[in-house]
Amino acid sequence: MSETRQTAADATANCETAEFAIGGMTCAACSARIERQLNKLPGVEAVVNLPAERAQIRFDPAQVNVDRLIATIVKTGFTATPSSADTRGEEKQRKEAVYRAEVKRFWIALALTLPLIAQMPFMFGAAGHVDVLPRWLQFTLATPVQFWIGWRFYVGGWNALRGGSGNMDVLVALGTTMAWGYSTAVLLLGLTHHHVYFEASATVITLVLMGKILEARAKAKTSAAIESLMKLQPQTAHVERSGKLVEVPVASLIPGDVVVVRPGEAVPVDGEVLSGNSSANEAMLTGESLPAPKTVGDKVFAATVNGDGLLRCKATGVGSHTLLAGIIRLVEQAQGSKAPVQRLADQVAAIFVPVVTAIALLTFVLWWWLAGDFTVALVNAVAVLVIACPCALGLATPTAIMVGTGLGAKAGILIRNAQALELAEKINVLAVDKTGTLTQGKPVVTDVIKVGAGETANVLQLAASLEQGSTHPLAAALVAAAKTQNLNLETPQEVVSTAGKGLTGLVAGQTIRVGSPKWMTEQGMTLPDTAALTGKSIVAVATASEVIGFIGVADPLRETSRAAIARLKQMGVEVVMLTGDNQATAAAIAAESGVSRYEAEVLPGDKAAHVAALKAAGKTVGMAGDGINDAPALAAADVSFAMGAGADVAMEAADVTLMRDDLNGVADAISLSRATLAKIRQNLFWAFIYNVLGIPLAALGFLNPVVAGAAMAMSSVSVVSNSLLLRRWKPERS
């Protein structure tokens, strides 16, 4: 998989991306046709999302430009307008205007159709089909529905045929026109002994329109997560300008601006706290309900809500360069991507309309030939055309993916693409880095042991005083522990560093050495037993002639790691720890966390090889890490997870980014994947079974066009509604 990613990266190194809002799509055949035409262009890779009505296109600007992309979509029979975060408001208003117009047309259609429907129960008496309303009145009511309300189906059908394929509009237009045309011919020719089916054509169009309205309302809910994220961004900010505090639009801010965030206000930018103490509700980013404390030097993020204190912050990221904007882009990218499970539906949709048209024609011919009744043959053929709408098939996968990725974003789980979402459910082995993933990633002093006379505090004080100028993580742990205990640190003098071993210097006029026990042995000193510190990093503290104490330093296990490991095991996922630490430390962390399998002393470059070995054993492997050294292993895994507080390169290489530093996020992501894929399979099953059963029933004469129209309309609504049930999923909190 790593080779595939590299190849893809090389192939698209010079490519640009563009997103378009697409108008006029009605079913899976429409989106498939647009994709097919765009992907014929040189250097173009396009994915069209039917529920979101968007196309995401990667293209080589040396071979094709944006104008040509738009022209191709228009030639295919649809509208295309460039889409971005800045155009979202306009697009939403345009969609709402179209929706209101559709609703208005539906009510008009319903008013014209109701009299036709009302007569239907009285049409089948002892004498057979009887006209309750005069036929000229039926014609007057049905014709506006057919050619005014139903004009959209003619336009959509013509555009589809002009583009070289068929869609739902072709089926509806063809079926209802056959019913209306036959009835009109009977009326004009005065064939009173033949039935008319004006009620069937008008009712089918009205029901299909109703289904489209319900479908549009349901689809709008699938993108609710994105809209809720976008609404979080404040519109104004309080900024220091020329010594004064002024209120300005957020769009005018630049990096370096100093903003003041009052209690209860939303933070307008990503930044760093310059002064003040408070807390921030970051649930919209991390899914964590508890506020995060904020003080000088801490990071703040746009759209998080400030607590009770006043914060003065320096802007480091504004506008499209904030973490929130990045999350929105990532979620949109994931919602627009296509899962491998969608391929079957795409293949079926590509040939669906021609096959259904052929079945309808065969139904008409056989019924007319075998039953000798033109009217019955026509009605059954129309029923086949109407029942066979492929909308449900096209909505089955993308609606579930849109809901699933939106839920993930709300829970602090950012999924890069639909393929990662689909593969996550198959993970049976999870490789995890130790430092920063299982542990807190920040060494702390756990033990101070004196040797001989003296006080333990004096051991820590001397060691921390000498280590004040060092940048080593262990040195930072010693200094932090001393400050926590309010120890007075002396200024060291004549400090000499021995690379990889330790420091020597004068503290309060006394020669002090701080370093590894092995180094002390090399200096000719006798070391007492250090078994009590097994599994920890041991720092020896000595004078010029003897060891005076030991300090144990460990990277503590995260509070949630043990519960997360247990939860993953319950889900059938084996956890393998990969660490560069020694065997003793690795064994201690493994025992404490509940990990039964680990690899110690693994060099950074070898982690990817271990992941590859797990994959070679036939496992679907996930990898969770947070550091630069984890990036190769993350890229090698089937699905990779980057901890949110980790390095940017790790997040860039990962398929899933966890905004919380909690391994439970991996379990949540796997749980979400399983729930989403379950909905996709349910949707595909019902979409397929609906057509598998409905078309034969219509062809055999067991469904009339009105019932077929109602069933077709509700099939799409049921698929979208089933996807919305996924919103019941909740992340588990330990």
XYZ file of C-alpha atoms in Angstrom:
734
model
C 0.000 0.000 0.000
C 2.929 2.344 0.672
C 4.150 1.836 -2.919
C 0.664 2.671 -4.189
C 0.581 5.872 -2.152
C 3.997 6.889 -3.458
C 2.979 6.254 -7.047
C -0.186 8.275 -6.596
C 1.786 11.080 -4.988
C 4.253 11.175 -7.875
C 1.466 11.128 -10.465
C -0.371 14.055 -8.912
C 2.600 16.153 -7.818
C 1.815 18.871 -10.381
C -1.967 18.574 -10.216
C -4.486 21.100 -8.988
C -7.865 20.441 -7.398
C -11.212 22.056 -8.054
C -14.664 21.607 -6.591
C -17.924 22.352 -8.377
C -21.536 22.551 -7.302
C -23.494 20.445 -9.803
C -27.099 21.174 -10.745
C -29.586 18.873 -12.439
C -28.570 15.463 -11.091
C -31.498 13.175 -10.315
C -30.038 9.693 -9.819
C -26.921 7.530 -9.780
C -26.846 7.365 -13.566
C -26.416 11.161 -13.666
C -23.421 11.233 -11.345
C -21.900 8.228 -13.111
C -22.280 9.942 -16.495
C -20.572 13.133 -15.290
C -17.718 11.114 -13.809
C -17.331 9.121 -17.012
C -17.179 12.221 -19.226
C -14.762 14.073 -16.942
C -12.439 11.107 -16.533
C -12.153 10.843 -20.318
C -10.291 14.168 -20.285
C -6.478 13.930 -20.161
C -4.982 14.288 -16.709
C -8.344 14.379 -14.930
C -9.507 12.343 -11.941
C -13.078 13.171 -10.888
C -15.447 11.967 -8.182
C -19.086 13.109 -8.181
C -21.118 13.012 -4.978
C -24.854 12.664 -5.692
C -26.244 13.583 -2.223
C -23.933 16.586 -1.833
C -24.413 17.571 -5.495
C -20.696 18.219 -5.859
C -17.791 17.163 -8.033
C -14.260 16.998 -6.696
C -11.768 17.081 -9.551
C -8.000 16.676 -9.597
C -6.517 17.785 -12.904
C -3.250 18.577 -14.641
C -3.362 22.287 -15.580
C -0.892 21.607 -18.407
C -3.509 19.433 -20.132
C -6.877 20.878 -19.130
C -8.219 24.026 -17.467
C -11.240 24.885 -15.318
C -13.208 26.308 -18.256
C -12.910 23.010 -20.101
C -14.034 21.081 -17.030
C -17.141 23.272 -16.728
C -17.821 22.992 -20.459
C -17.653 19.206 -20.256
C -20.167 19.106 -17.409
C -22.507 21.498 -19.221
C -22.238 19.474 -22.443
C -23.201 16.390 -20.439
C -26.460 18.153 -19.529
C -25.834 19.687 -16.109
C -24.808 22.984 -14.560
C -21.491 23.549 -12.811
C -20.310 26.465 -10.681
C -16.971 26.650 -8.823
C -17.447 25.904 -5.139
C -15.425 26.989 -2.117
C -15.891 27.918 1.514
C -16.677 31.474 0.400
C -19.528 30.371 -1.877
C -21.265 28.064 0.597
C -23.795 30.682 1.627
C -24.772 31.475 -1.955
C -25.058 27.791 -2.824
C -27.297 27.149 0.156
C -29.551 30.081 -0.766
C -29.753 28.838 -4.351
C -30.684 25.333 -3.214
C -33.300 26.712 -0.838
C -34.830 28.778 -3.654
C -34.991 25.708 -5.909
C -36.488 23.685 -3.062
C -39.191 26.296 -2.416
C -40.058 26.347 -6.120
C -40.280 22.539 -6.131
C -42.571 22.587 -3.110
C -44.815 25.161 -4.796
C -45.032 23.043 -7.948
C -45.799 19.976 -5.870
C -48.797 21.633 -4.202
C -50.093 22.766 -7.576
C -49.611 19.244 -8.949
C -51.360 17.762 -5.934
C -54.321 20.130 -6.335
C -54.687 19.100 -9.983
C -54.163 15.407 -9.259
C -56.447 14.977 -6.230
C -59.684 14.958 -8.274
C -58.173 12.274 -10.500
C -57.139 10.237 -7.463
C -60.519 10.728 -5.799
C -62.331 9.002 -8.652
C -60.083 5.926 -8.613
C -62.004 3.907 -5.956
C -65.193 4.287 -8.057
C -63.605 3.296 -11.344
C -63.668 -0.437 -10.651
C -67.288 -1.443 -10.184
C -69.230 -4.436 -11.388
C -69.115 -3.067 -14.892
C -65.343 -2.655 -14.818
C -63.406 0.565 -15.423
C -65.901 3.458 -15.230
C -65.187 7.162 -15.764
C -66.464 9.244 -12.839
C -65.079 12.527 -14.183
C -65.664 13.488 -17.808
C -62.686 12.549 -19.945
C -62.199 16.133 -21.178
C -61.912 17.248 -17.513
C -59.399 14.483 -16.798
C -57.389 15.677 -19.816
C -57.576 19.299 -18.603
C -56.306 18.343 -15.129
C -53.587 15.923 -16.242
C -52.029 17.923 -19.091
C -50.515 20.769 -16.953
C -49.108 18.159 -14.587
C -47.620 16.241 -17.498
C -46.010 19.112 -19.401
C -45.590 21.946 -16.902
C -44.955 20.229 -13.586
C -43.283 17.318 -15.347
C -41.196 19.430 -17.734
C -38.106 18.839 -15.564
C -38.238 15.147 -16.453
C -38.253 15.893 -20.172
C -35.314 18.275 -19.843
C -33.347 15.865 -17.668
C -34.159 12.933 -19.915
C -33.166 14.807 -23.082
C -29.873 15.929 -21.541
C -29.141 12.352 -20.491
C -29.882 10.933 -23.936
C -27.869 13.710 -25.560
C -24.974 12.725 -23.311
C -25.190 9.141 -24.496
C -26.947 7.436 -21.573
C -30.222 7.286 -19.675
C -31.344 8.201 -16.175
C -34.409 8.267 -13.951
C -35.858 11.190 -15.905
C -35.884 9.082 -19.070
C -37.860 6.351 -17.313
C -40.410 8.736 -15.766
C -40.840 10.839 -18.915
C -41.171 7.782 -21.144
C -43.613 5.965 -18.853
C -45.930 8.889 -18.107
C -45.907 10.118 -21.720
C -46.988 6.674 -22.881
C -49.915 6.707 -20.426
C -50.916 10.319 -21.217
C -50.452 9.899 -24.979
C -52.518 6.729 -25.131
C -55.300 8.331 -23.061
C -55.303 11.461 -25.223
C -55.553 9.379 -28.401
C -58.519 7.466 -26.969
C -60.197 10.778 -26.024
C -59.623 12.478 -29.391
C -60.645 9.414 -31.423
C -63.785 8.959 -29.333
C -62.945 5.352 -28.440
C -65.363 5.188 -25.517
C -64.910 1.432 -25.086
C -61.208 1.929 -24.256
C -59.984 3.020 -20.836
C -58.002 6.219 -20.218
C -55.131 6.541 -17.718
C -54.803 10.268 -17.127
C -54.885 9.613 -13.377
C -51.899 7.273 -13.659
C -49.607 9.731 -15.496
C -50.508 12.687 -13.229
C -50.257 10.683 -10.020
C -46.870 9.203 -10.928
C -45.399 12.655 -11.619
C -46.871 14.047 -8.403
C -45.569 11.142 -6.326
C -42.106 11.319 -7.880
C -41.997 15.049 -7.168
C -43.069 14.410 -3.579
C -40.328 11.798 -3.251
C -37.775 14.302 -4.546
C -38.867 16.874 -1.973
C -38.674 14.391 0.893
C -35.344 13.161 -0.420
C -33.973 16.715 -0.572
C -35.023 17.359 3.026
C -33.400 14.128 4.182
C -30.214 14.747 2.182
C -29.881 18.197 3.740
C -29.594 16.526 7.130
C -26.668 14.368 5.962
C -24.521 17.508 5.607
C -25.643 18.973 8.940
C -22.251 18.229 10.525
C -20.413 20.418 8.014
C -22.907 23.248 8.405
C -22.687 23.113 12.196
C -18.894 23.360 12.002
C -19.065 26.333 9.640
C -21.518 28.167 11.893
C -19.056 27.996 14.808
C -16.670 30.521 13.255
C -17.312 33.986 14.781
C -17.793 36.890 12.378
C -16.030 39.619 14.384
C -13.033 39.903 16.694
C -11.657 42.408 19.215
C -8.148 43.430 18.104
C -5.500 45.720 19.561
C -4.806 48.493 17.040
C -2.669 51.534 17.904
C -3.103 50.911 21.601
C -6.872 50.646 21.343
C -9.261 47.697 21.300
C -11.401 47.742 18.156
C -13.966 45.341 16.738
C -13.176 44.190 13.187
C -14.440 41.474 10.815
C -12.631 38.178 11.264
C -11.911 38.148 7.522
C -9.625 41.186 7.959
C -7.312 39.555 10.510
C -3.728 38.639 9.634
C -1.129 36.498 11.461
C 0.519 38.500 14.227
C -2.586 40.434 15.197
C -3.228 40.542 18.941
C -6.825 39.636 19.723
C -8.625 39.852 23.044
C -11.139 37.139 23.821
C -13.652 38.032 26.499
C -15.337 35.498 28.792
C -17.930 33.449 26.926
C -16.779 34.564 23.474
C -15.691 32.268 20.659
C -12.005 32.449 19.789
C -11.738 34.025 16.297
C -8.304 32.664 15.297
C -5.759 29.976 15.983
C -3.193 31.539 18.264
C -1.010 31.560 21.350
C -1.957 33.007 24.724
C 0.138 36.082 25.551
C -1.531 36.851 28.870
C -4.479 35.761 30.965
C -5.793 32.599 32.543
C -8.965 30.811 31.544
C -10.270 27.593 30.054
C -11.709 26.758 26.654
C -14.469 24.426 25.577
C -12.838 22.478 22.725
C -15.548 19.845 22.359
C -16.194 20.847 18.742
C -12.597 19.896 17.905
C -11.821 17.019 20.231
C -15.173 15.667 21.365
C -13.938 16.177 24.949
C -16.614 17.782 27.099
C -14.270 18.971 29.881
C -12.815 22.478 29.327
C -9.081 22.695 28.628
C -7.118 25.097 30.886
C -5.424 27.996 29.071
C -2.542 30.102 30.306
C 0.475 31.935 28.871
C 2.078 29.953 26.043
C -0.885 27.632 25.467
C -2.473 27.264 22.047
C -6.035 28.338 21.339
C -8.120 27.396 18.321
C -10.698 29.225 16.246
C -14.362 28.620 17.187
C -13.573 27.172 20.624
C -15.410 28.973 23.430
C -13.518 30.889 26.103
C -14.447 30.296 29.739
C -14.546 32.790 32.599
C -11.182 34.502 32.100
C -9.938 37.189 29.719
C -7.363 35.980 27.185
C -4.986 38.081 25.119
C -3.740 36.032 22.184
C -1.402 36.385 19.211
C -2.926 35.124 15.955
C -0.926 32.381 14.254
C -3.593 31.057 11.880
C -6.495 32.971 10.357
C -9.255 32.333 7.826
C -8.633 29.229 5.757
C -5.437 28.503 7.708
C -7.117 27.633 11.000
C -7.513 24.142 12.392
C -11.294 24.460 12.019
C -10.978 25.305 8.311
C -8.676 22.326 7.871
C -11.201 20.050 9.563
C -13.990 21.298 7.286
C -11.840 20.680 4.194
C -10.923 17.200 5.400
C -14.536 16.254 6.152
C -15.719 17.582 2.784
C -12.960 15.640 1.068
C -13.989 12.460 2.881
C -17.684 13.005 2.147
C -16.935 13.473 -1.535
C -14.696 10.419 -1.849
C -15.928 7.044 -2.978
C -15.683 3.821 -0.989
C -14.674 0.607 -2.781
C -18.057 -0.883 -1.857
C -19.662 1.731 -4.154
C -18.114 0.175 -7.272
C -20.802 -2.472 -7.614
C -23.564 0.135 -7.449
C -21.752 2.242 -10.073
C -21.413 -0.721 -12.419
C -25.112 -1.522 -12.094
C -26.181 2.114 -12.542
C -24.174 2.410 -15.765
C -26.289 -0.234 -17.551
C -29.480 0.066 -15.536
C -31.623 2.379 -17.696
C -30.978 0.591 -21.031
C -31.716 -2.782 -19.423
C -34.940 -1.514 -17.815
C -36.088 0.063 -21.085
C -35.506 -3.260 -22.831
C -37.477 -5.094 -20.111
C -40.359 -2.616 -20.456
C -40.407 -3.078 -24.237
C -40.346 -6.862 -23.844
C -43.171 -6.643 -21.273
C -45.280 -4.590 -23.687
C -44.686 -6.958 -26.620
C -45.329 -10.167 -24.645
C -48.492 -8.897 -22.942
C -49.925 -7.631 -26.226
C -49.018 -10.857 -27.995
C -50.083 -13.311 -25.256
C -53.062 -11.450 -23.739
C -54.098 -9.634 -26.888
C -54.858 -6.493 -24.886
C -52.977 -3.360 -25.924
C -54.138 -1.408 -22.860
C -52.945 -4.004 -20.342
C -49.627 -4.313 -22.178
C -49.162 -0.537 -22.063
C -50.022 -0.244 -18.349
C -47.622 -3.030 -17.361
C -44.809 -1.552 -19.467
C -45.364 1.842 -17.841
C -45.279 0.209 -14.387
C -41.887 -1.378 -15.216
C -40.467 1.973 -16.279
C -41.749 3.771 -13.185
C -40.784 1.143 -10.587
C -37.187 0.893 -11.821
C -35.783 4.240 -10.666
C -32.120 3.731 -9.643
C -32.089 6.621 -7.144
C -31.979 4.398 -4.066
C -28.977 2.591 -5.496
C -27.082 5.821 -6.053
C -27.853 7.188 -2.590
C -27.100 4.004 -0.638
C -23.368 4.523 -0.102
C -22.678 8.292 -0.221
C -25.423 9.258 2.225
C -24.082 6.837 4.840
C -20.521 8.083 4.271
C -21.621 11.710 4.635
C -23.353 10.982 7.930
C -20.495 8.797 9.198
C -17.687 11.248 8.444
C -19.738 14.098 9.903
C -20.262 12.147 13.119
C -16.559 11.401 13.225
C -15.688 15.084 12.953
C -17.998 15.909 15.860
C -16.303 13.195 17.934
C -12.801 14.420 17.121
C -12.172 11.690 14.526
C -11.120 13.185 11.176
C -11.343 10.616 8.385
C -9.369 11.468 5.245
C -11.368 9.405 2.731
C -14.107 6.823 2.355
C -11.616 4.043 1.677
C -10.108 4.494 5.140
C -13.605 4.473 6.642
C -14.374 1.198 4.901
C -11.059 -0.502 5.737
C -11.157 0.468 9.429
C -13.884 -2.073 10.160
C -11.597 -4.873 8.907
C -8.661 -4.065 11.211
C -7.655 -7.105 13.280
C -4.177 -5.952 14.346
C -3.312 -2.493 15.657
C 0.359 -1.536 15.902
C 0.945 1.288 18.365
C 3.896 3.476 19.152
C 4.637 3.719 22.866
C 5.815 7.264 23.494
C 3.009 9.781 23.108
C 0.491 7.146 22.068
C 0.223 4.706 24.961
C 2.113 7.062 27.240
C 1.867 10.793 27.836
C 5.047 11.445 25.842
C 6.488 13.581 28.629
C 8.949 11.997 31.094
C 8.336 12.716 34.780
C 10.312 11.959 37.912
C 8.791 9.004 39.733
C 11.449 8.077 42.308
C 14.303 9.783 44.127
C 16.528 7.366 46.045
C 19.383 8.587 48.246
C 22.521 6.599 48.894
C 24.157 7.032 52.269
C 23.570 10.069 54.419
C 21.679 13.134 53.297
C 18.194 13.978 52.099
C 16.468 12.830 48.947
C 15.426 16.407 48.170
C 19.114 17.356 48.088
C 19.753 14.686 45.422
C 17.039 16.131 43.177
C 18.116 19.723 43.903
C 21.727 19.103 42.899
C 20.783 17.167 39.772
C 18.204 19.726 38.633
C 20.609 22.620 39.271
C 23.219 21.036 37.011
C 20.689 20.116 34.306
C 19.111 23.587 34.006
C 20.844 24.406 30.750
C 20.298 21.025 29.079
C 17.666 20.385 26.399
C 17.487 16.638 27.021
C 13.942 15.385 27.876
C 15.225 13.779 31.075
C 16.797 17.086 32.113
C 13.473 18.850 31.602
C 11.806 16.228 33.822
C 14.337 16.800 36.634
C 13.951 20.584 36.504
C 10.149 20.362 36.397
C 10.100 18.047 39.442
C 12.370 20.377 41.406
C 10.175 23.366 40.634
C 7.082 21.423 41.647
C 8.709 20.831 45.058
C 9.727 24.517 45.255
C 13.417 23.642 45.501
C 15.892 26.494 45.141
C 18.111 25.769 42.164
C 21.694 26.977 42.077
C 23.354 28.350 38.970
C 25.814 25.698 37.712
C 29.344 26.563 36.669
C 31.989 24.916 34.483
C 29.441 22.505 33.024
C 30.938 19.876 30.743
C 28.778 17.525 28.687
C 29.872 14.003 27.809
C 27.787 13.067 24.764
C 25.296 10.305 25.446
C 26.525 9.838 29.022
C 25.957 12.844 31.288
C 27.061 16.197 32.707
C 29.787 17.345 35.102
C 29.898 20.752 36.775
C 30.100 22.805 39.919
C 26.980 23.355 42.004
C 27.461 25.637 45.002
C 31.222 24.991 44.703
C 30.801 21.197 44.764
C 31.635 18.894 41.831
C 28.460 17.088 40.745
C 27.973 14.448 38.073
C 24.580 13.526 36.619
C 24.329 10.733 34.057
C 23.783 7.080 33.281
C 24.718 4.377 35.813
C 27.037 2.857 33.201
C 28.953 6.135 32.972
C 29.370 6.210 36.738
C 30.820 2.715 36.598
C 33.284 3.882 33.966
C 34.338 6.612 36.428
C 35.293 3.876 38.914
C 32.324 4.343 41.225
C 30.495 1.498 42.962
C 26.787 1.312 42.201
C 24.223 0.067 44.734
C 21.342 -2.177 43.606
C 18.829 -0.359 41.344
C 16.295 -3.193 40.986
C 13.602 -0.951 42.480
C 13.787 1.197 39.349
C 13.470 -1.608 36.810
C 11.558 -0.487 33.748
C 12.410 3.188 34.268
C 15.129 5.465 32.985
C 17.729 5.728 35.775
C 19.675 8.917 36.352
C 22.635 8.553 38.711
C 23.747 11.546 40.812
C 27.287 11.627 42.176
C 29.921 13.874 43.693
C 33.498 13.758 42.468
C 34.078 10.464 44.292
C 30.821 8.646 45.036
C 27.243 8.082 43.996
C 24.835 9.908 46.314
C 21.525 8.860 44.766
C 19.397 7.713 41.882
C 16.434 9.334 40.188
C 13.857 7.218 38.387
C 12.223 8.848 35.362
C 9.340 7.325 33.447
C 6.928 8.286 30.720
C 3.598 7.611 32.487
C 0.884 5.622 30.823
C -2.082 7.704 29.712
C -4.990 7.290 32.090
C -7.190 5.941 29.282
C -4.702 3.577 27.623
C -5.407 0.446 29.646
C -9.171 0.767 29.162
C -8.663 1.455 25.451
C -6.476 -1.650 25.023
C -9.080 -3.777 26.803
C -11.815 -2.341 24.602
C -9.862 -3.043 21.415
C -9.325 -6.633 22.515
C -13.068 -7.007 23.089
C -13.573 -5.787 19.532
C -11.308 -8.566 18.260
C -8.309 -6.325 17.576
C -4.857 -7.533 18.677
C -2.615 -4.701 19.891
C 1.128 -4.811 19.159
C 3.401 -2.212 20.765
C 6.438 -1.019 18.784
C 9.025 0.973 20.753
C 12.647 1.950 20.630
C 12.975 1.578 24.410
C 14.877 -1.244 26.051
C 13.324 -4.580 26.889
C 12.790 -3.790 30.569
C 10.959 -0.515 29.920
C 8.917 -2.044 27.107
C 7.930 -4.994 29.283
C 6.869 -2.702 32.122
C 4.685 -0.517 29.889
C 3.213 -3.583 28.166
C 2.291 -5.143 31.498
C 0.807 -1.917 32.827
C -1.253 -1.246 29.699
C -2.415 -4.804 29.106
C -0.554 -5.245 25.813
C 0.378 -8.906 25.394
C 2.688 -8.523 22.382
C 5.444 -5.979 21.921
C 8.674 -5.338 20.041
C 11.399 -3.436 21.914
C 14.507 -1.598 20.675
C 12.881 -1.016 17.277
C 14.704 1.650 15.295
C 12.474 4.334 13.698
C 13.159 3.047 10.203
C 12.281 -0.503 11.202
C 8.729 0.202 12.387
C 7.474 0.178 8.799
C 9.124 -3.212 8.278
C 7.298 -4.611 11.314
C 3.990 -3.301 9.941
C 4.774 -4.862 6.558
C 5.511 -8.187 8.259
C 2.122 -8.116 9.999
C 0.426 -7.437 6.663
C 2.381 -10.252 5.012
C 0.880 -12.581 7.618
C -2.544 -11.850 6.149
C -3.639 -9.278 8.731
C -5.438 -5.995 8.138
C -3.144 -3.673 10.045
C -3.833 -0.325 11.651
C -1.013 1.854 12.972
C -1.324 4.535 15.644
C 1.473 7.012 16.290
C 2.280 10.644 16.905
C 5.872 11.366 15.983
C 7.982 12.048 12.915
C 9.584 8.629 13.375
C 6.114 7.051 13.008
C 5.393 8.510 9.560
C 6.899 5.604 7.508
C 4.968 3.035 9.553
C 1.770 5.074 9.267
C 2.165 5.149 5.494
C 2.818 1.390 5.393
C -0.323 0.436 7.344
C -3.686 -0.401 5.782
C -5.279 2.290 7.966
C -3.201 4.786 9.949
C -4.168 6.867 12.968
C -2.323 10.036 14.057
C -2.749 11.348 17.577
C -3.877 14.982 17.529
C -1.034 16.374 19.632
C 1.556 14.680 17.432
C 3.819 15.976 14.711
C 2.279 17.480 11.568
C 4.136 14.974 9.382
C 2.471 12.101 11.240
C -0.956 13.702 10.734
C -0.172 14.277 7.049
C 0.711 10.601 6.566
C -2.332 9.295 8.424
C -5.734 8.217 7.116
C -7.449 9.180 10.384
C -6.477 12.006 12.732
C -7.590 11.779 16.353
C -8.028 15.235 17.853
C -7.839 13.792 21.373
C -4.664 12.174 22.693
C -6.600 9.067 23.636
C -6.281 5.602 22.125
C -10.019 5.206 22.676
C -10.303 7.313 19.545
C -8.994 4.369 17.507
C -11.648 2.110 19.006
C -14.257 4.797 18.308
C -13.083 5.058 14.685
C -13.328 1.291 14.214
C -16.759 1.291 15.865
C -17.916 4.137 13.597
C -16.562 2.315 10.544
C -18.462 -0.832 11.452
C -21.675 1.103 12.042
C -21.317 3.015 8.752
C -20.530 -0.070 6.677
C -23.494 -1.854 8.263
C -25.753 0.976 7.060
C -24.212 0.878 3.584
C -24.821 -2.861 3.304
C -28.395 -2.440 4.529
C -28.982 0.337 1.996
C -27.496 -1.616 -0.890
C -29.476 -4.712 0.060
C -32.790 -2.872 0.080
C -31.932 -0.901 -3.069
C -31.097 -4.091 -4.950
C -33.947 -6.159 -3.516
C -36.404 -3.369 -4.291
C -35.579 -3.544 -8.000
C -35.078 -7.303 -8.068
C -38.624 -7.786 -6.732
C -40.329 -4.682 -8.117
C -39.443 -5.047 -11.801
C -40.673 -8.658 -12.143
C -43.880 -7.842 -10.233
C -44.553 -4.910 -12.557
C -43.727 -6.971 -15.649
C -46.097 -9.736 -14.517
C -48.936 -7.252 -14.047
C -49.083 -7.205 -10.243
C -48.285 -3.481 -9.909
C -50.101 -0.587 -11.537
C -48.168 2.601 -12.368
C -49.555 4.573 -9.423
C -48.428 2.010 -6.841
C -45.113 1.699 -8.668
C -44.632 5.487 -8.549
C -45.320 5.632 -4.825
C -42.959 2.736 -4.138
C -40.232 4.281 -6.262
C -40.528 7.643 -4.511
C -40.382 6.103 -1.059
C -37.416 3.825 -1.844
C -35.018 6.785 -2.073
C -36.468 8.373 1.043
C -36.130 5.109 2.974
C -32.460 4.713 2.010
C -31.571 8.269 3.090
C -33.623 7.904 6.273
C -31.830 4.662 7.105
C -28.497 6.453 6.710
C -29.713 9.174 9.076
C -30.351 6.509 11.721
C -26.561 6.278 11.915
C -26.705 9.529 13.891
C -27.640 7.408 16.906
C -23.994 6.285 17.064
C -22.084 7.807 19.964
C -18.366 7.604 20.834
C -17.578 5.698 24.006
C -15.975 7.726 26.750
C -13.840 6.057 29.388
